[in-house]
Short mmCIF file of N, CA, C and O in Angstrom, two decimals:
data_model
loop_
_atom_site.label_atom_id
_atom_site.label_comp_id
_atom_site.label_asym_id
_atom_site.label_seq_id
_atom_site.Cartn_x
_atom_site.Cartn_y
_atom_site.Cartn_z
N UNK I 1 232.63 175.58 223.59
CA UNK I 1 232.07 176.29 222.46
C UNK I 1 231.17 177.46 222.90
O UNK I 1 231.21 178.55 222.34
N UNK I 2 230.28 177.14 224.06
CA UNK I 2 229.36 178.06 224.43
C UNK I 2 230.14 179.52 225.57
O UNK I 2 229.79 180.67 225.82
N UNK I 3 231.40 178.57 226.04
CA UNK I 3 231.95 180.00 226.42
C UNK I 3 232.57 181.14 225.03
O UNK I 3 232.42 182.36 225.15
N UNK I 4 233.13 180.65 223.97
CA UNK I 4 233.85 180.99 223.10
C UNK I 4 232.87 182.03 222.57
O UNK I 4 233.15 183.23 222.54
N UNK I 5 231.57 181.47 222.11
CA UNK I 5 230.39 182.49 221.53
C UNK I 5 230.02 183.65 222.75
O UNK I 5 229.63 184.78 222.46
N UNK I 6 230.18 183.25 223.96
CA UNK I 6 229.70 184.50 225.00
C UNK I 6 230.83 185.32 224.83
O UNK I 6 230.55 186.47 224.50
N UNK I 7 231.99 185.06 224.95
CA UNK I 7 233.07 186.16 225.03
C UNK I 7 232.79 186.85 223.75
O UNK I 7 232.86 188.08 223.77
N UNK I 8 232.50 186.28 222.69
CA UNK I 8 232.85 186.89 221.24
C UNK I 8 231.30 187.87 221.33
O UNK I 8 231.34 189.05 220.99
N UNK I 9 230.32 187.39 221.68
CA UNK I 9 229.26 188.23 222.00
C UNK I 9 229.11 189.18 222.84
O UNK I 9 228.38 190.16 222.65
N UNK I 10 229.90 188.94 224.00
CA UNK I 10 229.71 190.03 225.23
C UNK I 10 230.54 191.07 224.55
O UNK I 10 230.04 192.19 224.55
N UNK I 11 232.11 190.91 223.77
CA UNK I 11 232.91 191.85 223.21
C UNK I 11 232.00 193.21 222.52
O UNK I 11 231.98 194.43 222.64
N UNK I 12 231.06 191.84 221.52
CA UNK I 12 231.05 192.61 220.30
C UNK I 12 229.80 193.57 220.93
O UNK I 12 229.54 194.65 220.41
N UNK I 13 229.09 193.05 222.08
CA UNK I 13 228.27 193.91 222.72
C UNK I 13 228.51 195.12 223.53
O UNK I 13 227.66 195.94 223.90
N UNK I 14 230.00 195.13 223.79
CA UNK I 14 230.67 196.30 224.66
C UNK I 14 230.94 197.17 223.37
O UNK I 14 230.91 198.40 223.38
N UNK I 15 231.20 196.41 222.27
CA UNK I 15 231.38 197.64 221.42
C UNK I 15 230.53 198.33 220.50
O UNK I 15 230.83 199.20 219.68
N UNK I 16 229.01 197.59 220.85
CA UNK I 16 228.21 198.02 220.39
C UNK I 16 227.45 198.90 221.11
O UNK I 16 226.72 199.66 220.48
N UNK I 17 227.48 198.95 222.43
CA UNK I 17 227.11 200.32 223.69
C UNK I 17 228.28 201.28 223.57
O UNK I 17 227.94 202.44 223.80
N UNK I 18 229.79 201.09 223.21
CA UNK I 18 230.12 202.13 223.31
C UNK I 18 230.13 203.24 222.25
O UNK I 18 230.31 204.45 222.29
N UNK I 19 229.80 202.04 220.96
CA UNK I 19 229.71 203.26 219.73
C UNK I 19 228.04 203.65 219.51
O UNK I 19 227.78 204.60 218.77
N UNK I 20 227.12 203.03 220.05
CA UNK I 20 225.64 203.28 220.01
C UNK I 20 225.71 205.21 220.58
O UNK I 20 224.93 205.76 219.81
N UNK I 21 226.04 205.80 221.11
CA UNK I 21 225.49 207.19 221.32
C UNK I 21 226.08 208.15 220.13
O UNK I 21 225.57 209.27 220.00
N UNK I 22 227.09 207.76 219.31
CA UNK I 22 228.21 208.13 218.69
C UNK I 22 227.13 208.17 216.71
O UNK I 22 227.27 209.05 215.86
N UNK I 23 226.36 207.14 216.61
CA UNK I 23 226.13 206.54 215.50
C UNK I 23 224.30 206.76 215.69
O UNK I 23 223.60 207.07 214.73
N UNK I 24 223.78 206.56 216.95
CA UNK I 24 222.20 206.79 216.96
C UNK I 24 221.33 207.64 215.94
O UNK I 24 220.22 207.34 215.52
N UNK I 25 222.38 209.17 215.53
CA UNK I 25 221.62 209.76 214.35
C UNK I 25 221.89 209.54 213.35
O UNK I 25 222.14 210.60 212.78
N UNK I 26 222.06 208.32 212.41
CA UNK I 26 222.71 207.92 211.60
C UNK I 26 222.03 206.26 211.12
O UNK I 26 222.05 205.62 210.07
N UNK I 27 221.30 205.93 212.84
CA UNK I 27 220.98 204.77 212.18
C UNK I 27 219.50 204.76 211.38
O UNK I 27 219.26 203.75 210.72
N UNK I 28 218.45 205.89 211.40
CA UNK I 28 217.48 205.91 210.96
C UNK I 28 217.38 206.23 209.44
O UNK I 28 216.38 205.97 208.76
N UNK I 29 218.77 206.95 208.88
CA UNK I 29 219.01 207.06 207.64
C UNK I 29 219.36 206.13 206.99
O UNK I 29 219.22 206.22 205.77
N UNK I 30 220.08 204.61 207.71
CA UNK I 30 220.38 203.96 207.50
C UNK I 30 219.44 202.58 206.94
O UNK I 30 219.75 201.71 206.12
N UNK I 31 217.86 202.83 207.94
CA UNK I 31 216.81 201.87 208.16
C UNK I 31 217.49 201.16 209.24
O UNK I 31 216.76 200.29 209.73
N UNK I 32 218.26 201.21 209.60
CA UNK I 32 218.72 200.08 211.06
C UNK I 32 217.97 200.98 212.36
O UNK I 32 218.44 200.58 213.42
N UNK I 33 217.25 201.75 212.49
CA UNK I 33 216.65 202.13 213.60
C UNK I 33 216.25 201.46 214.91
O UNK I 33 216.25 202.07 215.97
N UNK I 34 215.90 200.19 214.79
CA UNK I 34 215.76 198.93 215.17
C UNK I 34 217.05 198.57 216.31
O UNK I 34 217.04 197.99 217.39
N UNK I 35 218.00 199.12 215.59
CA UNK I 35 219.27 198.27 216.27
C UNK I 35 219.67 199.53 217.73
O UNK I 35 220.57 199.35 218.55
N UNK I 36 218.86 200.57 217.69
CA UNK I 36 218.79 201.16 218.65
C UNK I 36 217.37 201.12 219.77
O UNK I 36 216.93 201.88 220.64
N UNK I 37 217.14 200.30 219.41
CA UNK I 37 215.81 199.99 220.57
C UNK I 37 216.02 199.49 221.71
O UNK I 37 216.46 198.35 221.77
N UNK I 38 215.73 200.25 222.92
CA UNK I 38 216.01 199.74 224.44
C UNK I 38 215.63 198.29 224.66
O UNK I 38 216.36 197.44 225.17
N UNK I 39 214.10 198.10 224.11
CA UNK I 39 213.72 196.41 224.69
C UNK I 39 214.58 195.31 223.63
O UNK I 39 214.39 194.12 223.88
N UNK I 40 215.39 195.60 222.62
CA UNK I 40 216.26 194.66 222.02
C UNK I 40 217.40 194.46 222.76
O UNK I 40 217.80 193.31 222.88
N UNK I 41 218.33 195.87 223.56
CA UNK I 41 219.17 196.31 223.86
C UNK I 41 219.03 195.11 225.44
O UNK I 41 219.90 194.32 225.79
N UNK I 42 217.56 195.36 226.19
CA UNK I 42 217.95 194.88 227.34
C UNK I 42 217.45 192.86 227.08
O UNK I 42 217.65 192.06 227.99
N UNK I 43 216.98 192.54 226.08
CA UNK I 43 216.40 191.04 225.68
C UNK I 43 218.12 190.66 225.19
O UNK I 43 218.31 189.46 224.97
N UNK I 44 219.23 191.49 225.02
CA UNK I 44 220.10 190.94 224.78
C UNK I 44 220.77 190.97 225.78
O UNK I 44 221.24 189.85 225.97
N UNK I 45 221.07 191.66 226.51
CA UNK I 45 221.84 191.52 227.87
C UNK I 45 220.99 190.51 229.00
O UNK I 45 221.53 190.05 230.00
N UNK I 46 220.08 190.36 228.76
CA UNK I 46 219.20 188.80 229.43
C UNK I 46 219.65 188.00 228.99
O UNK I 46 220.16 187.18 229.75
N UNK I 47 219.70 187.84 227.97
CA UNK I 47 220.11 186.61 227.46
C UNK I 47 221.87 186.55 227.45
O UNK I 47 222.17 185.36 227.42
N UNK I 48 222.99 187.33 227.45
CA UNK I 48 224.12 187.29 228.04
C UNK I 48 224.76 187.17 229.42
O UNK I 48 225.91 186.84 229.71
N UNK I 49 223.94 187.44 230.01
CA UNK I 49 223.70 187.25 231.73
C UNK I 49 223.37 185.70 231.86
O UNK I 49 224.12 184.89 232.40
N UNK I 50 222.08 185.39 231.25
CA UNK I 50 221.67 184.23 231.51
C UNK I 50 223.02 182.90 231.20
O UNK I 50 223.44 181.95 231.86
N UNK I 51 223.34 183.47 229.81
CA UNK I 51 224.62 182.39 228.77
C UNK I 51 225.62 181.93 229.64
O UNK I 51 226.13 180.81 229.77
N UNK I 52 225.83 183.32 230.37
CA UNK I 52 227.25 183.78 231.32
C UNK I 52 227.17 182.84 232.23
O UNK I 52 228.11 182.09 232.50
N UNK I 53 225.50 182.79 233.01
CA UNK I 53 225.82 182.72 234.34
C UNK I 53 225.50 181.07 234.76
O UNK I 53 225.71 180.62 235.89
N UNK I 54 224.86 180.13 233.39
CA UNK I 54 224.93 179.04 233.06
C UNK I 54 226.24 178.58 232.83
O UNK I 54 226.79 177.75 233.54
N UNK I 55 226.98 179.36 231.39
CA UNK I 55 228.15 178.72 231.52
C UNK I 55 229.25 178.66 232.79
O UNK I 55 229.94 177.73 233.21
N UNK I 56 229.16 179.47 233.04
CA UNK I 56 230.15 179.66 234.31
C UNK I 56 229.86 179.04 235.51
O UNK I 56 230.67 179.02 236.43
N UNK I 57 228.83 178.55 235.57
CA UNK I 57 228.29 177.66 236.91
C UNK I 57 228.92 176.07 236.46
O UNK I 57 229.61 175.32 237.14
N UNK I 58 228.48 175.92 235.22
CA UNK I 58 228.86 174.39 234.64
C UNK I 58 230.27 174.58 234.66
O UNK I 58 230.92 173.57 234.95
N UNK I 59 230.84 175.50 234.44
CA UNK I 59 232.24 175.14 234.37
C UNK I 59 233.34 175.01 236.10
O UNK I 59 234.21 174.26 236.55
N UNK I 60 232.38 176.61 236.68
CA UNK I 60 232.69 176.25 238.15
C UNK I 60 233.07 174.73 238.61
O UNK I 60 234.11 174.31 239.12
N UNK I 61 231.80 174.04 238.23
CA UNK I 61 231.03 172.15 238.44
C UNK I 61 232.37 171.85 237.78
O UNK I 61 232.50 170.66 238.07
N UNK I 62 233.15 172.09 237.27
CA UNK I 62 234.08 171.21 236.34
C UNK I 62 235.15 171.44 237.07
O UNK I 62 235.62 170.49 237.70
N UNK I 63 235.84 172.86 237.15
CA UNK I 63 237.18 173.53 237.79
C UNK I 63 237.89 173.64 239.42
O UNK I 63 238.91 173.50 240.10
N UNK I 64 236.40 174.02 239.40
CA UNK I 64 236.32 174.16 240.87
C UNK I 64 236.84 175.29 241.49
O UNK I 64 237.06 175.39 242.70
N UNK I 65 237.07 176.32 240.49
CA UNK I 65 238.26 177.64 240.61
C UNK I 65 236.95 178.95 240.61
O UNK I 65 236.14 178.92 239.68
N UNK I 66 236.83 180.06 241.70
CA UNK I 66 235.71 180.86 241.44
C UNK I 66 236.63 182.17 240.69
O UNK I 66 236.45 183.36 240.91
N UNK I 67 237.77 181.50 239.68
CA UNK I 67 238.34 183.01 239.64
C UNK I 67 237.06 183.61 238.21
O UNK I 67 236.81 184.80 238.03
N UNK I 68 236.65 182.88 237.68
CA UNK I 68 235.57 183.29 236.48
C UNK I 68 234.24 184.07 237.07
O UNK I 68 233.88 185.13 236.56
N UNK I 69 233.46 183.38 238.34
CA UNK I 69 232.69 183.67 238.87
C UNK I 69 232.68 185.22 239.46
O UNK I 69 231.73 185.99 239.44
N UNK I 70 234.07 185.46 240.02
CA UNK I 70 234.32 186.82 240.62
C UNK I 70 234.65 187.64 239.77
O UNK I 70 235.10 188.66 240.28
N UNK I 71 234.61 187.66 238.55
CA UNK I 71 234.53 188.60 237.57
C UNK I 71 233.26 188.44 237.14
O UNK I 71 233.08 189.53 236.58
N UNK I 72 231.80 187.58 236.95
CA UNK I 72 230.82 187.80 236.61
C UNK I 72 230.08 188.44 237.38
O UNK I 72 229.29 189.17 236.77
N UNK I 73 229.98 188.48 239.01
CA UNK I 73 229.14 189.04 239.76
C UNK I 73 229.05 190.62 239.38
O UNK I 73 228.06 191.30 239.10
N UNK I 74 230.71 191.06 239.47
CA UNK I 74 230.43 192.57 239.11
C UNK I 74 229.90 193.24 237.17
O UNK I 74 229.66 194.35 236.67
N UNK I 75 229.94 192.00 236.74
CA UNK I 75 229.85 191.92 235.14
C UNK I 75 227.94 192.20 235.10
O UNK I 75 227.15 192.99 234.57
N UNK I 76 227.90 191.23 235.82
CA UNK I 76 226.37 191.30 235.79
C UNK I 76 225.76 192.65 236.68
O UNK I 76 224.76 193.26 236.29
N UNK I 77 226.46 193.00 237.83
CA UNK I 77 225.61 194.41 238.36
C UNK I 77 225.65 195.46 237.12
O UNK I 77 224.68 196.07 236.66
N UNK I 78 226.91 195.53 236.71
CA UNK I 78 226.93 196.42 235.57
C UNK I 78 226.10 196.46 234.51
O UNK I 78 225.39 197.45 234.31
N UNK I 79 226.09 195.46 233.75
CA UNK I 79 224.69 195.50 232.82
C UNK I 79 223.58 195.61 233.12
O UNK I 79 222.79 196.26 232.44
N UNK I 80 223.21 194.91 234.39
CA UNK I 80 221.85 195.41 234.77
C UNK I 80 221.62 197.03 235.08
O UNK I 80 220.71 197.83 234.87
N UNK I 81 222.83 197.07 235.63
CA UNK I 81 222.59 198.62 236.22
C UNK I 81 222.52 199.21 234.99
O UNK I 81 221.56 199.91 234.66
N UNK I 82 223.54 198.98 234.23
CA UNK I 82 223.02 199.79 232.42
C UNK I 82 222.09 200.14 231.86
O UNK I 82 221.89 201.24 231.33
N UNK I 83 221.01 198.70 231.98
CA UNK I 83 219.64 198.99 231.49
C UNK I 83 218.80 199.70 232.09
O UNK I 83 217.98 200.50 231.62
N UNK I 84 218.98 199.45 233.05
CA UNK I 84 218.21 200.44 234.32
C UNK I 84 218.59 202.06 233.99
O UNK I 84 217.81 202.95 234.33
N UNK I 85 219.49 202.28 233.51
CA UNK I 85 219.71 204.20 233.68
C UNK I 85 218.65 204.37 232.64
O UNK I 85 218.38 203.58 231.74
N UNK I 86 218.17 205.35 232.88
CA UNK I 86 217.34 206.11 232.07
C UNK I 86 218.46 207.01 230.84
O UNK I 86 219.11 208.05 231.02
N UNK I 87 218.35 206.11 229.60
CA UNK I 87 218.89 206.41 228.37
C UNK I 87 219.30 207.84 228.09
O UNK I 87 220.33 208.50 227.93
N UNK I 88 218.10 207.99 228.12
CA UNK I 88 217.75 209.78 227.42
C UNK I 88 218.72 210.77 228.43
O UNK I 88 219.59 211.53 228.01
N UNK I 89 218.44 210.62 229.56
CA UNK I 89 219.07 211.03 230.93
C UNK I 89 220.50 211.04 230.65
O UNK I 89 221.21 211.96 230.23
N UNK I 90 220.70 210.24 230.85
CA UNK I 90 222.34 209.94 230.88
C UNK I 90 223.08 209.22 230.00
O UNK I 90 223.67 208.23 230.44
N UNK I 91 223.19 209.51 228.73
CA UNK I 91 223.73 208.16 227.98
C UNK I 91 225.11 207.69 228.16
O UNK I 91 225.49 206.53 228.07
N UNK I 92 225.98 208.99 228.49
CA UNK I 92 227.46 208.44 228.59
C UNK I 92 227.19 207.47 229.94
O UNK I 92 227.51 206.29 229.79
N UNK I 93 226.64 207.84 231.20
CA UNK I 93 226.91 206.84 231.93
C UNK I 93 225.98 205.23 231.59
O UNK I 93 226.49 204.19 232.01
N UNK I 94 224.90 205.19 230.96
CA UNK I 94 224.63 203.97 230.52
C UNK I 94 225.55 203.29 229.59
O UNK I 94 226.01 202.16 229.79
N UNK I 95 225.77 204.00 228.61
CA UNK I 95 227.04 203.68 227.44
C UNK I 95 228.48 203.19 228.37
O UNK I 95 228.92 202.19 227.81
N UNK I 96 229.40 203.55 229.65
CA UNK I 96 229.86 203.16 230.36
C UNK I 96 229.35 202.22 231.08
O UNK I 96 230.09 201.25 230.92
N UNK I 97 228.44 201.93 231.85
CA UNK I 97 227.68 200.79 232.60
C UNK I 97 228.13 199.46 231.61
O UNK I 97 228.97 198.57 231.67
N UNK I 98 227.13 199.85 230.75
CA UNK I 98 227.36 198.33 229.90
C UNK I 98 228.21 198.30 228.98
O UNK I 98 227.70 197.71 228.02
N UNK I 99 229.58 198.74 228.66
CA UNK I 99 229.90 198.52 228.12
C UNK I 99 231.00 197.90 228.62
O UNK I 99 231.43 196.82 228.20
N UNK I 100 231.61 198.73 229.76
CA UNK I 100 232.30 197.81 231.09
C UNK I 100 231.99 196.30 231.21
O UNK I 100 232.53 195.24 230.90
N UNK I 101 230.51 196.88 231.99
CA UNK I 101 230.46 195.40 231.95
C UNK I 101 229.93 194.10 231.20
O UNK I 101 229.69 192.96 231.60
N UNK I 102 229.84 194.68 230.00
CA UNK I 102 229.95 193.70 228.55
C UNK I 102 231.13 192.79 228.06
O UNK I 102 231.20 191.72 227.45
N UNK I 103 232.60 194.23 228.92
CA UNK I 103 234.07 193.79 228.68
C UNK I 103 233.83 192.57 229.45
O UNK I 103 233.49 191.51 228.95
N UNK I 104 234.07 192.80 230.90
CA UNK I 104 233.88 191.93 232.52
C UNK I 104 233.46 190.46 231.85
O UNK I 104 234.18 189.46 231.92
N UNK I 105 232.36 190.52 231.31
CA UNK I 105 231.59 189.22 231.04
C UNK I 105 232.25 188.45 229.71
O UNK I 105 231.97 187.32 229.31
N UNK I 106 233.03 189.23 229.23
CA UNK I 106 233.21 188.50 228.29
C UNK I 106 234.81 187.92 228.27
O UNK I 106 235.30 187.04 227.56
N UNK I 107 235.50 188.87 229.46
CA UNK I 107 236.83 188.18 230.13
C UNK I 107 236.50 187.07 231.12
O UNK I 107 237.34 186.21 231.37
N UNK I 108 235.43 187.05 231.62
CA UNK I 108 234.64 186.02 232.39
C UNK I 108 234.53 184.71 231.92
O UNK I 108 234.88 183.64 232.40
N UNK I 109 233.96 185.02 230.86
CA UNK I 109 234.04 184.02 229.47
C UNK I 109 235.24 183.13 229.28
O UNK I 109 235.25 181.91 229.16
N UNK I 110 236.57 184.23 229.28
CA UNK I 110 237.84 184.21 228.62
C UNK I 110 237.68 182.71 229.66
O UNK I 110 237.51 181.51 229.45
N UNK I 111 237.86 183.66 230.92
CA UNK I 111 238.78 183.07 232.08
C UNK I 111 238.24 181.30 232.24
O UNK I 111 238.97 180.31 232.12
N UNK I 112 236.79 181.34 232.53
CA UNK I 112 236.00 179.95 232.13
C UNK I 112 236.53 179.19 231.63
O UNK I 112 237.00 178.14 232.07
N UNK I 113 236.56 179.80 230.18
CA UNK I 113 237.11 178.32 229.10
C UNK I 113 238.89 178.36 229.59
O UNK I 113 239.35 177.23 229.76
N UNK I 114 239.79 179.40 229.81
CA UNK I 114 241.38 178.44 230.19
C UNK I 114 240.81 177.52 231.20
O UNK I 114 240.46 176.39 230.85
N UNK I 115 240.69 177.95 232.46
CA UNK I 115 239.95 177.23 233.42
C UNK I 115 239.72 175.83 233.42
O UNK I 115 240.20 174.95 234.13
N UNK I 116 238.90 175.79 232.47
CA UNK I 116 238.19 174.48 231.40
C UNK I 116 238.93 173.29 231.08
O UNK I 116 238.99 172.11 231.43
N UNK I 117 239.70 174.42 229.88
CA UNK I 117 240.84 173.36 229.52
C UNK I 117 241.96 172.39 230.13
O UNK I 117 243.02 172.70 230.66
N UNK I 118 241.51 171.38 229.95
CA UNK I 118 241.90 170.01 230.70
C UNK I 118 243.42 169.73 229.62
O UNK I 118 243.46 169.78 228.39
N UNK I 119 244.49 169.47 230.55
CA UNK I 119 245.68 169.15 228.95
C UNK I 119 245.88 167.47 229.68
O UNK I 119 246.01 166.91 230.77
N UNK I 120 245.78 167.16 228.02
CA UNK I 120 245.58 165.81 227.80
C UNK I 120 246.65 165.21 227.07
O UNK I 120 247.55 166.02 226.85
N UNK I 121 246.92 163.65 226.48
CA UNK I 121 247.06 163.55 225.23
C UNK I 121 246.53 163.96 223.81
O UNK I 121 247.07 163.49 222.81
N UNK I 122 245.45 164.85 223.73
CA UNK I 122 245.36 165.11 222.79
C UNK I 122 245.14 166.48 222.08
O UNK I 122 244.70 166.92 221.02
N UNK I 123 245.78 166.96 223.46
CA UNK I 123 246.49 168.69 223.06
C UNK I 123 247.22 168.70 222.31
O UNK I 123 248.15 167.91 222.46
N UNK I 124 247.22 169.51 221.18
CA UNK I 124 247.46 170.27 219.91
C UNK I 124 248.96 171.04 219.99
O UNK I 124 249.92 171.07 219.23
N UNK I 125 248.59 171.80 221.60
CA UNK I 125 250.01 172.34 221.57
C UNK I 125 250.71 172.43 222.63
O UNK I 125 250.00 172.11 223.58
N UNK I 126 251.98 172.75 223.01
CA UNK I 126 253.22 172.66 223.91
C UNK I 126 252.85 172.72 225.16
O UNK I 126 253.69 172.67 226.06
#
């Protein structure tokens, strides 16, 4: 369950850095001004890093396969490195940083839960 919400979060977070430079003058007319704030921007990629790098350890513990893991290492330089660019400076390359690696983490995600899945008797399908 907790990989299912990171992928669906890391997605919706890649597509929220890549349309954030596109929509920024637009959100203050809107009152969502808020949803462009750096310390929200990087308290959420902490906490997707963190989701990531929990789930993917527990599942490692389960699989035993590092193919999930080797897509988070570079998932995670990327977002960090994201937050780190100076916004104002450069936005296309921050807007690329994390949005990349928002994708990364959230195929990371993907890869985890097949990984995961144990087929049993009480698989659903073929």
């Amino acid at each position: 369950m907790a990989d299912r919400f990171g992928a669906t979060a890391s997605f919706l977070c890649a597509i929220h850095c890549a349309l954030l430079p596109f929509v920024i003058a637009v959100l203050p007319a809107l009152g969502l001004a808020v949803l462009a704030d750096h310390a929200i921007e990087r308290a959420f990629v902490v906490f997707a890093c963190t989701l990531a790098t929990v789930m993917l350890l527990l599942g490692y513990r389960r699989h035993r396969r590092a193919n999930a893991l080797l897509l988070l290492l570079p998932a995670l330089a990327l977002l960090l490195a994201g937050v780190l660019v100076d916004f104002e400076q450069s936005a296309v390359t921050h807007a690329w940083l994390v949005t990349t690696g928002g994708s990364l983490l959230a195929i990371a995600h993907l890869v985890n839960l097949r990984l995961s899945h144990v087929h049993d008797a009480n698989c659903r399908h073929e």
